[in-house]
Amino acid sequence: MSAEVLDTGVRGAFLTVEDTARAVNALEEEGFTPEDITVFSPIPTPHLEERLTRRTSPVRWFTLIGGLLGTCTGLALTLWTFHAWPLQVGGKSTSSLPVAVVIMFELTVLLGGLFTLAAVLIFSRLPTLGRNPGYHPRFSDDLFGVYVHTADDDARSRARRVLDGVGALEVEHATA
Amino acid sequence: MEETARPAMTEGRAQATVYRRVTADVLATLERPGLGWFALMALVLTGLAFGALSWIYQIKNGLGVAGYVPPVFWAVYITDFVFWVGIAHSGTLISAILFLFRAQFRTAVYRISETMTVFAVMTAGLFPLIHLGRVWYFYYLIPYPNERLLWPNFRSPLVWDFFAISTYFTISSLFLYIGLIPDIAAARDRAIEGTWRHRLYSMLSLGWQGTDRQWRHYNRAYLFLAGLATPLVLSVHSVVSWDFAMAIVPGWHSTIFAPYFVAGAIFSGVAMVITLLVPLRKVFHLEDYIESYHLDRLARLLLLTSLIVFYAYAVEGFIAWYSGSEFERAVFWDRATGQYAWAAWIMYSCNCFIPMALWSSRVRTSWFWMFIISIFVNIGMWFERFVIIIQSLAHEFEPYMWDYYRPTWVEWGITVGSFSWFFMWFLIFIKVMPSMAIAELKELLPPKLKRQKEKLEGRA
Amino acid sequence: MPMASRLRRPILGTLSVLAALVSAACAEDRRVDILVEKAPEQPVLFYHTIHAGQDQIPCAYCHFSADRSEEAGIPAVGTCMGCHRFIQGSTPEFQQNIQVLMEFAADSIAIPWVRVHSVPTFVQFPHKPHVRAGVDCAECHGDVASMEVVERVAPLTMGWCIDCHRQRGAPDDCATCHY
Amino acid sequence: MERRDFLKLAGITGAGTLTACDQKVGPKYLIPYLVPHEDVTPGIPTWYASTCRECPAGCGTHVKTREGRVIKLEGNPESPVNRGKLCARGQAAHQHLYDPDRLEGPKRLDGGRYVDGSWDDSVRALAEGIAGASGEVVLLTGLQTGTLNRFYDEWAADRGVTRVVYEPFAHEPILEAHRRVFGQASIPAYDIAGAEFVISFGADFLETWVSPVRYSRDWAAMHAVKEPGGPAGVFVAVEPRLSMTASNADEWLAAKPGTEHLVALAMANVLGAGGESAGWSPERAAEATGVPAEKIVEMAHRFGGHRSVALPGGVSTQHAQATAAAMAVALLNQAGGAVGDTVRLSPSTSGAVAGSYRAMADLTARMKAGRISAILFAGTNPAYALPPGLGFTDALKQVGLRVSFDPLFTETASWCHLLLPDHTPLESWGDWEPEAGVASIVQPAMTPIRDTRATADVLLAVRRAAAGEPAAAPATAPAGASLEAESWYDYLRAAWSDRAGDEQAWAALLKAGVWTGAVTAAAPAVATPSGDAAGAPTPAESAPLEFGPAEFEGPEGNDAFHLLLYPQIAMYDGRNANQPWLQELPDPATTSSWHTWVEVNGKVAERLELEDGDVVRLESPYGSVEAPVIVYPGVRSDTVAMPLGRGHARMGRYAKHGVNPVTLLPPVSEIHSGALAYQRVRVSMSKTGAWVEPLKAQGSDSQHGRGIAQAVPLAEIIAANGHAADDHGEAAAHHGEPHTRERAAADSGNTSPYRWGMAISVDSCIGCNACVAACSAENNLPFVGPERVAKSRQMHWIRIERYFEDRPDGDLETRHVPMLCQHCGAAPCEPVCPVYATYHNMDGLNVQVYNRCVGTRYCANNCPYKVRYFNWFNYEWPEPLNWGLNPDVTTREVGVMEKCSYCVQRINAAKIAIKDEAPDAVIPDGYFQTACQQTCPTDAITFGNLKDPASRVARLAEGPLAYSVFEHLNTRPANFYLRQVTGRMGAAAEVARAEPEPVAAGADTAAGGGGE
């Protein structure tokens, strides 16, 4: 998102998830909304993530839709091709359902998986071309980060204060 | 606030130290390869060239350059195919099924097994092409609207196979790739800007930054993919087994084949994981991550699947006898005593008898013995497919046609080429991609690192 | 955006290879068009426009066996000479062409007509049942009577055959043509 | 990245496709005829009646040509010899024409090398050579009958040339024996079809002996179970080796080599013949032959009690007692009352004018003595056929001018100065007299493909040149067949003027192909069974004839074996050795091809630790050969057997395989007849240690009780028919396939009036492989060569499975099962194909679409009958063998599956043709035949529409003998097999008791006593 790319704000680095969580709490108490706050983490941090968004990830709907689409495609493809040019093989019925099951299953998994991938990319805004100004390479290594994005100078200094207050290793101004 | 922050800082510093170590240790495997790696690569490329030339020779002259002797219309290529599909299975088992079961020992080994899966499917996928009489018409198998108004026959297990293998390849590649994204990002952040590595990692990490939003969708997707991959693993080898079970060939036409093949696949896959893990651990000094505890768990899986396979062999023989079908009986009698008895007994020994050593916990935790046993299992499982395919065909319904098949140099060449192809990708992978899951290792620290962390905290 | 271009290249590459593959598959369908020239140059400039058009000579006069054989038949040079012993041509151009024919006849050399309509060797195409079923020559060969140089107008692909067979209730069994 | 590699590969192979399909669009140019040909419509076959010249039997043929090229031969139904049938050699005859190793034109030896010559120069050289000859000039021909025979004699007489005839299998002992016994040196006409009991003493009359197609047909008529379920003829074979002929016998009596005739003598003795047989009681014969005395008595009674015929020949007339053997059989026929009934002495058959080995020995002696200055070879190859010990080729060096007329560069031709290649028979004019009163026309079916010239024309030109006339013919040709004739054609035409005078008659004759007339020669002399009766005895002939076991020379002891050499069905005397279809034809007994093998009994193999493919060295006092072993239960354990006809040093690329076992033979003839004794030596056998992949098609000799070749005792059929007498139809249906018609309806489309199917009689099939050759010619089956046959990759759409059954009495019972695509209603091959390259069509055919096939070979795996064949390579048709390809059948490329199509090209042609009669006409039964059915000499194969209840195939399929192979698999095959009928020996005896036939009164009671 262009807002993310061109934004500016304050970043704090933390040693642990607990510190990070405290920072998020403190920021919210200070009046920052989850939309303003981005947390960076080298590991998945489920409770923090939920805390920041409350909503369950919509990826599951994509998986479901993709899967169902695959099931239908599988059924349609097999039955339609049986019908398109009926050829008798092995004395079997020219439109046999059991064999459709295999194709339906495979396409369910295939399209389900591809839709899941699409969903994760879309919702995670990936691939992304710009860098979040709050990001620091150590956030993929050992540190956690909290970035408050705000263009307002006052809000920035408030955020800086809050981050300092919860024991950030380092707090700095970050701009794209 | 100051007071509560202090112990957290101590604990945090210890954690950061350990995290840094994990990143460093794993990324250390990506360092400039040594002479050994180049030597191996040269070997593998030679093998691959041999395989490729063999294939070109075969395409030019016809499948007859392979040793096929009717009625053995399928032989080493299909053996290789099933072997590699089998190898491909434990990867997804370890990465997906054990993920769903939250088996902790998986963390250290799943990347390797998943990689193995993808490369094994890539290898396996070549064989249906290699074995085609007219490979240049392979696209007849693909359902696409064409001028001839013709479609493939969805009743054929080979079309199921086509769908199953391509789905499996797609899903397992996705699964591998999605798992890799955060680790590639970590590698990107450690790489020197301007180098090809940095460019590559930048591209492949898709700009991953580990934000809360990314992690949230990522975790969901990973879970769903695991959920999709789990039935897929079981189905793919079932479908492969139906290539045989759907046929009426005595020795193939058997209801037990699907579970039996799945078990066999996991058996061979776990063995291959061990075969790869043992040298990797040594070379990359990953002793702190991969411990005998991991080995023991894999060994137990190996033992379990060996017993299932053993049971399947016994049931096959029993049913052949109990069915009263003279054809079934003849095939199984011939299997044990006929001209392919040598292969059958290699199979029984390697798959049933040798793995019985795994009842001993000392063997299970011995890197040396596990390596040896895993090699035997690999050999045994290759011969299992050889015996099922070739011996059954060679001793079919028509006594007039009974014959004896021997592979030719072309088939050996292509088989060697397939191993080379697999190991080539593997060798490239371990030098380009993190071969252990960095993020997950941090999340669930392996015991040694946990101890190190505790020690650091104590000293602080 | 450097990364975008970096991504675009492999994607485009993959797409173009895919396109090449699909076109190769389609090319295979249309191999007649690829391997046999559509309107080749013939050893004698023979005008169907004059023979079949202006003079209204029925097709079967020269393509004598279409109604009873697999092959439609190509007239022997002797058949040509039946008329051209007397017909020398009205224009210098025609006279010149007929002279070429005369030379073939005089030297006893069969005229190597270049094939225009060709089906692959694995297709058994008999003219007889098609003629008997009342399929007009022009349905497959086009309006030859108006062609200065004979040219293939029908695609001669399997789908094209099948479409017609299905419309007319002719068999669409594979073994009708492939054996 | 991996996907890109995948695509790259696809790109490469895609490019491969484009180049590969270059040849698939057919010819680029359309070449019209210069002048419209009256016989030829492009796309429509033209048929010519002619005569097969691949052996001396003289079967009438119909030669199918397309666009001027011979593509197929079928038997001429008008010919009384073969009645429309042909053997494998006849079916492959056009590979003789299209032999890629044929001489291109005349050549002459110049400084050790052959250089091309012109015909004019060659004729001049030949004429000068003959004119300038100081010594004798010899014209050596093969067996020849009819006009050409007369021409040779006339020409030789005119030119002062000695004519000698040499034919390797000329039946000299039979001629001599009949001369002695009946005063007539001829091979009698044996009425096998009319007999009830046939006993063969070594005569392989179903394979190569005299007229195998005719005898096969007759044998089938004799042996068949007569409707309704009545008696069936019985056939017994007495010979040391289970030949294909013997394998069809109801009983095989494996007499010791060289003693078969003693069984005949003892039988004659039992029948009270007296004379020479007097000394040979059954017990004495049993001791000498190894055949139990009671068997001999039983056979004798059976012989006397039925209309019987005994046949001499084959291996039993090729040993040192050959003439005695033939005489013994003649005596048996006499004693059993067969002479004049089933054995009719006729004045001449084609065998009657053959020369003998002795003549060759004489000729060799004369050559050695330098008395011969020129020799001309026409249609014979003595340098290959004669034992090297005779020194024929060495003697040839003494001859100043040696000329070969052979179209091929044979061993003999390689010794010649002048090569003047004749046309092959399919390009030639001529005629042939298979038997008295029958003449068959040989007419060219296509223009010569090489610069060849009829030998008779060359000889005429030589005569003209010698007379100082120009090489061109005189302007006015005289009437009548004389050497003044302008050409060989004119001579022939004139020779026929009495039988086909005007042009109309001649045209009719050419259309019919065969002429039959009254036997003009004198009636046979009165039979005098006591020996020398007529003819001027020569010293050799008057030599006393003693009956006893034939002598064998050579090593003795445990590892020494009688060597039994036999003419093999595909190779005969070796003249067919360069015809690849015949080389690849599985031998009916061993299922081997492409090489010369040594048949060894299983017990011997066990003792000497030999297995299939072990190369052994056989040594006789005269030479040694090395060849691989094939373990064969049908050869006695004191004998090893080898086929003749292979192992050529010259002749061509296909002929070189194998060895020529003639090198093991002594250069001596059987004293009375002058025939070469092929069974003359014992050999020692030793392992060389080498092993070659066995070229044996059959995997297991036993069907392991799998019901592939089923049998039913004759007594059961007779019993069933007894019950069926009241309500015949119902009972028959009850015993047979109950649901045949429902099955046929279910296995084809509702709108189709057809369900094609076959009824194949295991009982009638003799295993001769004629169907295999016919199928090869009709369906463009490639030959693959020995290396690939070793890997079982032969492409025969139909094969004869030869199973041995273990009978409780220890006898070897053979069953022949033609195995081909079953066109199953529920075919296992179809659903597994990923691309629908094989499927079931409306007419019930299992169709294979070659151009759709990608070659997964899954169908072949899933075919329980294993009748699908894969193109492992692009198989070669070296020019001009490809000229013989059937244009109605696609040639298959590498990587596709193929199999029997039920001759779908003939089905489609019939469908197109029948619509000429009415738009909705249905093909009636017998409207066309499949290639295998058409040629089957015993009519074992019946093809037709199973949906038509009146069709022959439907009636057979519903009959009591019908079964399907692997019925429990529910494949619902369209092929119904008819069970082998066993137990004829017992049942026949019962029938004989029940309804006595008009036979000699004395023998009638004896038959009852001798019955089992």
PDB file of C-alpha atoms in Angstrom, chain D residues 56 241 467:
ATOM      1  CA  PRO D  56       7.467 -78.494 -55.857  1.00  0.00           C
ATOM      2  CA  ARG D 241      11.295 -87.141 -33.412  1.00  0.00           C
ATOM      3  CA  ALA D 467      23.091 -70.784 -85.318  1.00  0.00           C
TER       4      ALA D 467
END
